């Protein structure tokens, strides 16, 4: 395996880990609204936002033909 590829993969992992930590810390700081329609609306918007971000990320990965193969032998890397 190429040293450059290992470095790039390690950097990608670090970036994703930092992003997840930032999102987790932001989520912990969110205020919990009192029971009622505000809590229902808050939870609904949070779920819709997360689903929308996931959908946009999947579309971006598909359009740019990006494949992530983290196996050691690159067993699931598509051929050229």
Short mmCIF file of C-alpha atoms in Angstrom, two decimals:
data_model
loop_
_atom_site.label_atom_id
_atom_site.label_comp_id
_atom_site.label_asym_id
_atom_site.label_seq_id
_atom_site.Cartn_x
_atom_site.Cartn_y
_atom_site.Cartn_z
CA UNK A 1 0.00 0.00 0.00
CA UNK A 2 1.20 3.49 -0.81
CA UNK A 3 2.29 5.74 2.07
CA UNK A 4 0.49 8.67 0.43
CA UNK A 5 -2.77 6.71 0.38
CA UNK A 6 -2.37 5.81 4.05
CA UNK A 7 -1.83 9.46 4.94
CA UNK A 8 -4.86 10.60 2.96
CA UNK A 9 -7.03 7.91 4.54
CA UNK A 10 -5.81 8.85 8.00
CA UNK A 11 -6.57 12.52 7.35
CA UNK A 12 -10.06 11.66 6.09
CA UNK A 13 -10.67 9.61 9.22
CA UNK A 14 -9.49 12.49 11.41
CA UNK A 15 -11.72 14.99 9.59
CA UNK A 16 -14.77 12.75 9.94
CA UNK A 17 -14.02 12.13 13.61
CA UNK A 18 -13.68 15.86 14.31
CA UNK A 19 -16.93 16.55 12.45
CA UNK A 20 -18.73 13.92 14.51
CA UNK A 21 -17.33 15.35 17.74
CA UNK A 22 -18.43 18.86 16.76
CA UNK A 23 -21.93 17.61 15.93
CA UNK A 24 -22.11 15.69 19.20
CA UNK A 25 -21.01 18.67 21.27
CA UNK A 26 -23.53 20.89 19.46
CA UNK A 27 -26.26 18.34 20.12
CA UNK A 28 -25.46 18.17 23.82
CA UNK A 29 -25.83 21.94 24.10
CA UNK A 30 -29.26 22.05 22.46
CA UNK A 31 -31.94 23.13 24.92
CA UNK A 32 -34.75 20.65 25.56
CA UNK A 33 -38.07 22.42 24.97
CA UNK A 34 -40.94 21.82 27.41
CA UNK A 35 -43.56 19.21 26.59
CA UNK A 36 -46.13 20.11 23.99
CA UNK A 37 -46.17 21.19 20.38
CA UNK A 38 -42.78 22.93 20.61
CA UNK A 39 -41.03 19.68 21.57
CA UNK A 40 -42.84 17.84 18.78
CA UNK A 41 -41.87 20.53 16.26
CA UNK A 42 -38.27 20.61 17.48
CA UNK A 43 -37.86 16.85 17.19
CA UNK A 44 -39.53 16.76 13.79
CA UNK A 45 -37.24 19.48 12.43
CA UNK A 46 -34.20 17.71 13.84
CA UNK A 47 -35.16 14.40 12.21
CA UNK A 48 -35.97 16.07 8.88
CA UNK A 49 -32.70 18.02 8.95
CA UNK A 50 -30.66 14.89 9.67
CA UNK A 51 -32.45 12.97 6.91
CA UNK A 52 -31.92 15.86 4.49
CA UNK A 53 -28.19 16.07 5.25
CA UNK A 54 -27.83 12.32 4.82
CA UNK A 55 -29.63 12.46 1.49
CA UNK A 56 -27.49 15.35 0.25
CA UNK A 57 -24.29 13.57 1.31
CA UNK A 58 -25.35 10.42 -0.55
CA UNK A 59 -26.22 12.39 -3.68
CA UNK A 60 -22.86 14.20 -3.56
CA UNK A 61 -20.95 10.94 -3.18
CA UNK A 62 -22.92 9.32 -6.02
CA UNK A 63 -22.50 12.25 -8.41
CA UNK A 64 -18.75 12.41 -7.85
CA UNK A 65 -18.38 8.61 -8.14
CA UNK A 66 -16.65 8.29 -4.78
CA UNK A 67 -16.08 4.85 -3.27
CA UNK A 68 -14.78 4.18 0.21
CA UNK A 69 -13.05 0.86 0.68
CA UNK A 70 -11.48 0.62 4.10
CA UNK A 71 -10.55 -3.05 3.88
CA UNK A 72 -6.83 -3.80 4.16
CA UNK A 73 -6.72 -5.73 0.87
CA UNK A 74 -8.98 -3.24 -0.98
CA UNK A 75 -11.35 -6.14 -1.66
CA UNK A 76 -14.34 -3.95 -2.49
CA UNK A 77 -12.61 -1.39 -4.72
CA UNK A 78 -14.32 -1.33 -8.14
CA UNK A 79 -12.19 -1.95 -11.20
CA UNK A 80 -11.32 0.99 -13.43
#
